[in-house]
């Protein structure tokens, strides 16, 4: 029995994760859940799952929360210290890192410091501090398992050969809602158009990232750190059906892919039951129906964010933290209506180019650069 803590349990990954746990009661039990502000949803989740802890991470809510709404079996904790207590508890074996943005770093870090297994959906943590995170995991003998569908696919495909036999990994991208448009046609797209993703149902931040293709840029960096790849070993191909979740090309030319319908419950479950596979509630491919799989190269002119990903993967150092923070702040401004869609990658490019590069920064330096990049974006016109 694995005892699981789900950070960000009220989000898209979080709620899918609770479904996976609910379907595998003989293998997985829930120790703790967390939400930032939506404490009523969190309270509701405790009523059906009765975890030992529930953490409300927005500390300012510590007096506004109705304790009676939570299960009587659940202790309520607040703020970052609540996350730290949950992630370091000996009663937790696996931490699912499903908070959105750089805010997800702290819990992942604490769990790794304690040598635990982290099922990581929060790619931003690896973009911000991939080098330090991987070093920490190595030092404490902790395990990082991918939840992001592309990285789960690569992780599965890599099992077909040795690391030295890998030629390249290829990340697939749906292309998002604006596939096929030119840069000029992207000038005035609205938040509601950008929020309508064709194949995946996700939280708002990653949905905008998918529309700009910044999501794939972040995933290139994520793949570099997770699998110890050089940036020239990572490619991206557009595949609008989101059925082939990514693939690995070996030196002999064999390509090993992982296929399934777009349903995050499968990669979440694989990370939680690894190395075992078991029956799953995720949707299955129907081989009795005909369907096509299409692949095309990405359009780097219309989606310049993708270039940033390759550049950041190649330069490393402080670049990931700066790109990630600039993008988070730019997406917030776009959703609030104060920044145009095509200015998201432009503003990120400007902030990245201006920052003082350091090839081997400390965690505190990365966190300082994260704050500064957000301030730069707030001023960007
Ligand atoms: P979401 O917006 O649906 O949920 C985010 C969760 O994080 C919520 O529980 C929220 O309460 C919590 N949260 C938000 N801000 C916080 C803060 N400042 N401090 C602490 N908690 C905070 O997001 P999501 O779509 O579930 O994505 C979560 C992570 O998983 C992201 O890093 C995303 O890139 C990654 N991911 C998501 C999907 C997907 O299908 N949704 C796929 C692959 C990777
Ligand atoms: Mg992905």
Coordinates of C-alpha atoms and ligand atoms in Angstrom, one line a residue:
X1 CA 0.0 0.0 0.0
X2 CA 1.4 3.4 -1.0
X3 CA 0.4 6.4 1.1
X4 CA -0.1 9.4 -1.2
X5 CA -0.2 13.2 -0.7
X6 CA -1.7 15.2 -3.6
X7 CA -0.5 18.8 -3.8
X8 CA -3.0 20.8 -5.7
X9 CA -5.9 18.3 -5.3
X10 CA -8.6 20.7 -6.5
X11 CA -7.0 21.3 -9.9
X12 CA -7.3 19.4 -13.1
X13 CA -4.5 16.9 -12.4
X14 CA -5.5 16.8 -8.7
X15 CA -9.1 15.7 -9.3
X16 CA -8.0 13.2 -11.9
X17 CA -5.5 11.9 -9.3
X18 CA -8.2 11.4 -6.7
X19 CA -10.2 9.4 -9.2
X20 CA -7.2 7.1 -9.7
X21 CA -6.8 6.6 -6.0
X22 CA -10.5 5.9 -5.6
X23 CA -10.3 3.2 -8.2
X24 CA -7.2 1.5 -6.7
X25 CA -8.1 1.3 -2.9
X26 CA -6.1 -2.0 -2.5
X27 CA -2.9 -0.2 -3.7
X28 CA -3.1 3.5 -2.9
X29 CA -4.4 5.4 0.1
X30 CA -4.7 9.2 0.5
X31 CA -2.8 10.9 3.3
X32 CA -3.1 14.5 2.4
X33 CA -4.5 17.0 0.0
X34 CA -3.9 20.8 -0.6
X35 CA -5.6 23.7 -2.3
X36 CA -4.6 27.4 -2.5
X37 CA -7.8 29.4 -2.1
X38 CA -10.7 27.1 -2.9
X39 CA -11.0 25.7 0.6
X40 CA -14.7 24.7 0.1
X41 CA -13.8 22.3 -2.6
X42 CA -10.9 21.0 -0.5
X43 CA -13.4 20.5 2.4
X44 CA -15.7 18.6 0.1
X45 CA -12.9 16.3 -0.9
X46 CA -12.1 15.5 2.7
X47 CA -15.8 14.4 3.2
X48 CA -15.4 11.7 0.6
X49 CA -11.7 10.7 1.1
X50 CA -11.1 11.5 4.8
X51 CA -7.3 12.1 4.5
X52 CA -5.2 12.7 7.6
X53 CA -4.3 16.3 6.5
X54 CA -5.8 19.0 4.3
X55 CA -3.6 22.1 3.7
X56 CA -5.0 25.5 2.7
X57 CA -1.8 27.1 1.2
X58 CA -3.1 30.7 1.1
X59 CA -2.3 31.7 4.7
X60 CA -4.6 34.7 4.7
X61 CA -7.5 32.3 4.8
X62 CA -6.5 30.8 8.2
X63 CA -9.4 32.7 9.9
X64 CA -11.9 32.5 7.1
X65 CA -12.1 28.7 6.8
X66 CA -15.2 26.9 8.3
X67 CA -13.6 23.9 10.1
X68 CA -17.0 22.2 10.4
X69 CA -17.1 21.8 6.6
X70 CA -14.1 19.4 6.7
X71 CA -14.1 15.7 7.7
X72 CA -13.7 15.3 11.4
X73 CA -10.9 12.8 10.7
X74 CA -8.9 15.5 8.9
X75 CA -6.5 18.0 10.5
X76 CA -6.4 21.4 8.7
X77 CA -3.0 23.0 8.1
X78 CA -2.1 26.4 6.5
X79 CA 0.5 27.9 4.3
X80 CA 3.9 26.7 3.2
X81 CA 4.6 25.3 6.6
X82 CA 1.5 23.1 6.1
X83 CA 2.9 21.8 2.8
X84 CA 6.3 21.2 4.4
X85 CA 4.7 19.2 7.2
X86 CA 2.7 17.1 4.8
X87 CA 5.6 16.4 2.4
X88 CA 8.0 15.5 5.2
X89 CA 5.6 13.2 7.1
X90 CA 6.8 9.6 7.6
X91 CA 3.1 8.7 6.9
X92 CA 3.5 9.8 3.2
X93 CA 5.4 7.6 0.7
X94 CA 4.5 9.4 -2.6
X95 CA 3.9 13.1 -3.2
X96 CA 2.0 14.0 -6.3
X97 CA 3.3 17.5 -7.3
X98 CA 0.3 19.1 -9.1
X99 CA 0.3 22.7 -8.0
X100 CA 0.5 25.1 -10.9
X101 CA 3.6 27.3 -11.4
X102 CA 6.8 27.9 -9.5
X103 CA 4.7 27.8 -6.3
X104 CA 4.9 24.0 -6.7
X105 CA 8.7 24.0 -6.1
X106 CA 8.7 24.0 -2.3
X107 CA 6.6 20.8 -1.7
X108 CA 8.6 18.9 -4.3
X109 CA 11.9 20.1 -2.8
X110 CA 10.9 19.0 0.7
X111 CA 9.7 15.6 -0.4
X112 CA 12.9 15.0 -2.3
X113 CA 15.0 16.1 0.7
X114 CA 13.2 13.4 2.6
X115 CA 14.1 10.8 -0.1
X116 CA 10.5 10.2 -1.1
X117 CA 9.0 9.4 -4.5
X118 CA 7.6 12.4 -6.3
X119 CA 5.1 12.0 -9.2
X120 CA 5.8 15.3 -10.9
X121 CA 3.1 17.0 -13.0
X122 CA 4.5 20.5 -12.0
X123 CA 6.9 20.9 -14.9
X124 CA 7.6 24.5 -13.8
X125 CA 9.7 23.1 -10.9
X126 CA 12.1 21.5 -13.4
X127 CA 12.2 24.5 -15.6
X128 CA 13.1 26.8 -12.7
X129 CA 15.6 24.6 -10.9
X130 CA 16.0 21.3 -12.9
X131 CA 19.7 21.0 -12.2
X132 CA 19.4 21.5 -8.4
X133 CA 16.3 19.3 -8.2
X134 CA 17.9 16.4 -10.0
X135 CA 21.1 16.8 -7.9
X136 CA 19.0 16.8 -4.7
X137 CA 17.1 13.7 -5.8
X138 CA 20.4 11.9 -6.5
X139 CA 21.9 12.9 -3.2
X140 CA 18.9 11.7 -1.1
X141 CA 18.1 8.7 -3.3
X142 CA 14.7 10.0 -4.0
X143 CA 12.7 9.1 -7.1
X144 CA 11.1 11.5 -9.6
X145 CA 8.5 9.9 -11.9
X146 CA 6.9 11.9 -14.7
X147 CA 3.2 12.6 -14.9
X148 CA 3.2 14.9 -17.9
X149 CA 1.8 12.7 -20.6
X150 CA 4.7 13.3 -23.0
X151 CA 7.3 12.5 -20.4
X152 CA 5.4 9.5 -19.2
X153 CA 5.4 8.3 -22.8
X154 CA 9.2 8.8 -23.1
X155 CA 9.8 7.2 -19.7
X156 CA 7.8 4.1 -20.9
X157 CA 9.5 4.1 -24.3
X158 CA 13.0 4.4 -22.8
X159 CA 12.5 1.0 -21.2
X160 CA 13.0 -0.5 -24.7
X161 CA 16.7 0.2 -24.8
X162 CA 19.8 1.5 -23.0
X163 CA 20.5 5.2 -22.4
X164 CA 23.5 5.0 -24.7
X165 CA 21.3 3.7 -27.5
X166 CA 19.0 6.7 -27.6
X167 CA 19.3 8.8 -30.7
X168 CA 16.6 11.4 -29.7
X169 CA 13.3 11.8 -28.0
X170 CA 10.4 13.4 -29.9
X171 CA 7.8 15.3 -27.9
X172 CA 4.4 15.5 -29.6
X173 CA 2.2 18.6 -29.3
X174 CA -1.4 18.9 -30.2
X175 CA -0.6 22.3 -31.7
X176 CA -3.3 23.9 -29.5
X177 CA -6.4 25.8 -30.7
X178 CA -4.5 28.0 -33.2
X179 CA -2.6 25.3 -35.2
X180 CA -2.3 26.5 -38.8
X181 CA -2.7 30.2 -38.1
X182 CA 0.0 32.7 -39.0
X183 CA 1.6 35.1 -36.6
X184 CA -0.6 37.9 -38.0
X185 CA -3.7 35.9 -37.4
X186 CA -2.7 35.4 -33.8
X187 CA -2.5 39.2 -33.0
X188 CA -6.0 39.7 -31.5
X189 CA -7.0 36.3 -30.2
X190 CA -9.0 36.6 -27.0
X191 CA -8.5 34.7 -23.7
X192 CA -11.7 32.7 -24.3
X193 CA -10.5 31.6 -27.7
X194 CA -7.1 30.6 -26.2
X195 CA -8.8 28.7 -23.4
X196 CA -10.7 26.4 -25.8
X197 CA -8.2 23.5 -26.2
X198 CA -9.1 21.0 -28.8
X199 CA -8.0 17.8 -27.1
X200 CA -7.1 18.3 -23.4
X201 CA -9.2 19.7 -20.5
X202 CA -6.7 21.4 -18.2
X203 CA -6.2 24.3 -15.8
X204 CA -6.2 27.8 -17.3
X205 CA -2.4 28.5 -17.1
X206 CA -1.3 25.3 -19.0
X207 CA -4.2 25.8 -21.5
X208 CA -2.8 29.3 -22.5
X209 CA 0.7 27.8 -22.5
X210 CA -0.6 25.2 -25.0
X211 CA -2.0 27.9 -27.2
X212 CA 1.3 29.8 -27.4
X213 CA 3.2 26.5 -27.5
X214 CA 5.1 27.7 -24.4
X215 CA 3.9 24.5 -22.8
X216 CA 6.0 22.5 -25.3
X217 CA 9.0 24.9 -24.7
X218 CA 8.7 24.2 -20.9
X219 CA 8.4 20.4 -21.7
X220 CA 11.7 20.5 -23.7
X221 CA 13.4 21.8 -20.6
X222 CA 11.6 19.3 -18.5
X223 CA 12.7 16.4 -20.7
X224 CA 16.3 17.6 -20.6
X225 CA 16.5 17.4 -16.8
X226 CA 14.3 14.4 -16.2
X227 CA 16.1 12.2 -18.7
X228 CA 19.6 13.7 -18.7
X229 CA 19.4 14.6 -22.5
X230 CA 21.4 17.2 -24.5
X231 CA 19.1 19.8 -26.1
X232 CA 20.1 18.5 -29.6
X233 CA 18.6 15.1 -28.6
X234 CA 15.1 16.6 -28.2
X235 CA 12.7 17.3 -31.0
X236 CA 9.0 18.4 -31.2
X237 CA 6.4 17.3 -33.7
X238 CA 2.8 18.5 -34.0
X239 CA 0.3 15.7 -33.7
X240 CA -3.3 17.1 -33.4
X241 CA -5.0 13.9 -32.3
X242 CA -3.0 13.7 -29.0
X243 CA -3.0 9.9 -29.2
X244 CA 0.8 9.3 -29.7
X245 CA 2.0 10.9 -26.5
X246 CA 5.7 11.1 -27.5
X247 CA 8.3 8.7 -28.8
X248 CA 12.0 7.7 -28.5
X249 CA 14.2 7.0 -31.6
X250 CA 17.0 4.6 -31.0
X251 CA 20.3 4.5 -32.8
X252 CA 19.2 1.7 -35.1
X253 CA 16.2 3.9 -36.4
X254 CA 13.6 2.1 -34.3
X255 CA 10.9 4.4 -33.0
X256 CA 9.1 3.3 -29.8
X257 CA 6.0 5.3 -28.9
X258 CA 3.3 5.2 -26.3
X259 CA -0.4 5.6 -27.4
X260 CA -3.6 6.1 -25.6
X261 CA -6.6 8.5 -25.8
X262 CA -5.9 12.0 -24.2
X263 CA -6.7 11.1 -20.6
X264 CA -4.4 12.2 -17.8
X265 CA -5.6 9.4 -15.5
X266 CA -3.3 6.9 -17.3
X267 CA 0.1 8.7 -16.8
X268 CA -1.0 9.6 -13.3
X269 CA -1.7 6.0 -12.5
X270 CA 1.5 4.8 -14.1
X271 CA 3.5 7.1 -11.9
X272 CA 1.6 5.9 -8.8
X273 CA 1.8 2.1 -9.5
X274 CA 5.2 2.0 -11.2
X275 CA 6.9 -0.4 -11.8
X276 CA 3.6 -2.3 -12.0
X277 CA 0.8 -1.8 -14.5
X278 CA -2.8 -2.5 -13.5
X279 CA -6.3 -2.1 -14.8
X280 CA -7.3 1.5 -15.2
X281 CA -10.4 3.7 -15.4
X282 CA -8.7 5.8 -18.2
X283 CA -10.4 5.7 -21.6
X284 CA -9.0 3.1 -24.1
X285 CA -8.4 3.3 -27.8
X286 CA -11.1 1.6 -29.9
X287 CA -9.4 -0.4 -32.6
X288 CA -12.8 -1.3 -34.2
X289 CA -13.2 2.3 -35.4
X290 CA -10.9 3.8 -38.1
X291 CA -8.9 6.8 -37.2
X292 CA -6.0 8.8 -38.6
X293 CA -2.8 9.9 -36.9
X294 CA -1.3 13.0 -38.5
X295 CA 2.2 14.5 -37.9
X296 CA 3.6 17.8 -39.0
X297 CA 6.6 20.0 -38.1
X298 CA 5.9 22.9 -35.7
X299 CA 5.6 26.5 -37.1
X300 CA 8.3 28.4 -35.3
X301 CA 7.4 31.7 -36.9
X302 CA 3.8 31.7 -35.6
X303 CA 4.8 30.1 -32.3
X304 CA 8.1 31.7 -31.3
X305 CA 7.7 30.6 -27.7
X306 CA 9.0 27.1 -28.8
X307 CA 12.3 28.6 -29.8
X308 CA 12.7 29.9 -26.3
X309 CA 12.4 26.4 -24.9
X310 CA 15.3 25.1 -27.0
X311 CA 17.4 28.1 -26.2
X312 CA 16.8 27.8 -22.5
X313 CA 17.5 24.0 -22.6
X314 CA 20.8 24.8 -24.3
X315 CA 21.9 27.7 -22.1
X316 CA 20.7 26.3 -18.7
X317 CA 21.8 28.2 -15.6
X318 CA 19.4 31.0 -14.7
X319 CA 17.5 31.0 -18.0
X320 CA 14.8 28.5 -16.9
X321 CA 13.8 30.4 -13.8
X322 CA 13.6 33.7 -15.7
X323 CA 11.6 32.3 -18.7
X324 CA 9.2 30.5 -16.4
X325 CA 8.5 33.5 -14.2
X326 CA 8.1 35.9 -17.1
X327 CA 5.7 33.5 -18.8
X328 CA 3.6 33.0 -15.6
X329 CA 3.3 36.7 -15.2
X330 CA 2.6 37.3 -18.9
X331 CA -0.1 34.7 -18.9
X332 CA -1.8 36.3 -15.9
X333 CA -1.7 39.7 -17.7
X334 CA -3.1 38.1 -20.9
X335 CA -6.0 36.5 -18.9
X336 CA -6.6 39.8 -17.2
X337 CA -6.8 41.6 -20.6
X338 CA -3.7 43.8 -20.2
X339 CA -1.4 42.0 -22.6
X340 CA -2.0 40.7 -26.2
X341 CA -1.5 37.0 -27.0
X342 CA 1.4 37.5 -29.3
X343 CA 3.1 39.7 -26.7
X344 CA 3.5 36.7 -24.3
X345 CA 6.5 35.3 -26.1
X346 CA 7.8 38.8 -27.0
X347 CA 7.8 39.9 -23.4
X348 CA 9.4 36.6 -22.3
X349 CA 12.1 37.1 -24.9
X350 CA 12.9 40.6 -23.7
X351 CA 13.1 39.7 -20.0
X352 CA 15.2 36.6 -20.8
X353 CA 17.6 38.7 -23.0
X354 CA 18.0 41.4 -20.3
X355 CA 18.6 39.3 -17.3
X356 CA 22.1 38.8 -15.8
X357 CA 23.0 35.2 -16.7
X358 CA 24.7 32.9 -14.2
X359 CA 25.6 29.4 -15.3
X360 CA 25.4 27.7 -11.9
X361 CA 23.0 29.7 -9.6
X362 CA 21.9 28.8 -6.1
X363 CA 18.2 28.2 -5.3
X364 CA 18.0 31.6 -3.5
X365 CA 19.4 33.3 -6.6
X366 CA 16.8 31.5 -8.8
X367 CA 14.0 32.6 -6.5
X368 CA 15.3 36.2 -6.6
X369 CA 15.4 36.2 -10.4
X370 CA 11.9 34.7 -10.4
X371 CA 10.6 37.7 -8.5
X372 CA 12.5 40.2 -10.7
X373 CA 11.2 38.7 -13.9
X374 CA 7.6 39.0 -12.6
X375 CA 8.3 42.7 -11.8
X376 CA 9.7 43.2 -15.3
X377 CA 6.6 41.7 -16.9
X378 CA 4.3 43.9 -14.7
X379 CA 6.1 46.9 -16.2
X380 CA 6.3 45.7 -19.8
X381 CA 4.3 47.7 -22.3
Ligands
LIG1 P1 -5.1 23.8 -12.1 O1 -5.1 25.3 -12.3 O2 -6.3 23.1 -12.6 O3 -4.8 23.4 -10.6 C1 -3.8 24.0 -9.8 C2 -3.8 23.5 -8.4 O4 -2.8 24.2 -7.7 C3 -5.1 23.8 -7.6 O5 -5.4 22.8 -6.7 C4 -4.8 25.1 -6.9 O6 -5.5 25.3 -5.6 C5 -3.3 25.0 -6.6 N1 -2.6 26.2 -6.6 C6 -2.7 27.3 -7.4 N2 -1.8 28.3 -7.1 C7 -1.2 27.9 -6.0 C8 -0.2 28.5 -5.1 N3 0.3 29.7 -5.3 N4 0.2 27.8 -4.0 C9 -0.2 26.5 -3.8 N5 -1.2 25.9 -4.6 C10 -1.6 26.6 -5.6 O7 -3.8 23.3 -12.8 P2 -3.5 21.9 -13.6 O8 -4.0 22.0 -15.0 O9 -4.0 20.7 -12.7 O10 -1.9 21.8 -13.6 C11 -1.2 21.5 -12.5 C12 0.3 21.3 -12.9 O11 0.3 20.1 -13.7 C13 0.9 22.4 -13.8 O12 2.2 22.5 -13.5 C14 0.7 21.9 -15.2 O13 1.7 22.4 -16.1 C15 0.9 20.4 -15.0 N6 0.2 19.5 -16.0 C16 -1.1 19.6 -16.1 C17 -1.7 18.8 -17.1 C18 -3.2 18.8 -17.2 O14 -3.8 17.9 -17.9 N7 -4.0 19.6 -16.5 C19 -1.0 18.0 -17.9 C20 0.4 17.9 -17.7 C21 1.0 18.7 -16.7
LIG2 MG1 2.3 17.7 -21.5

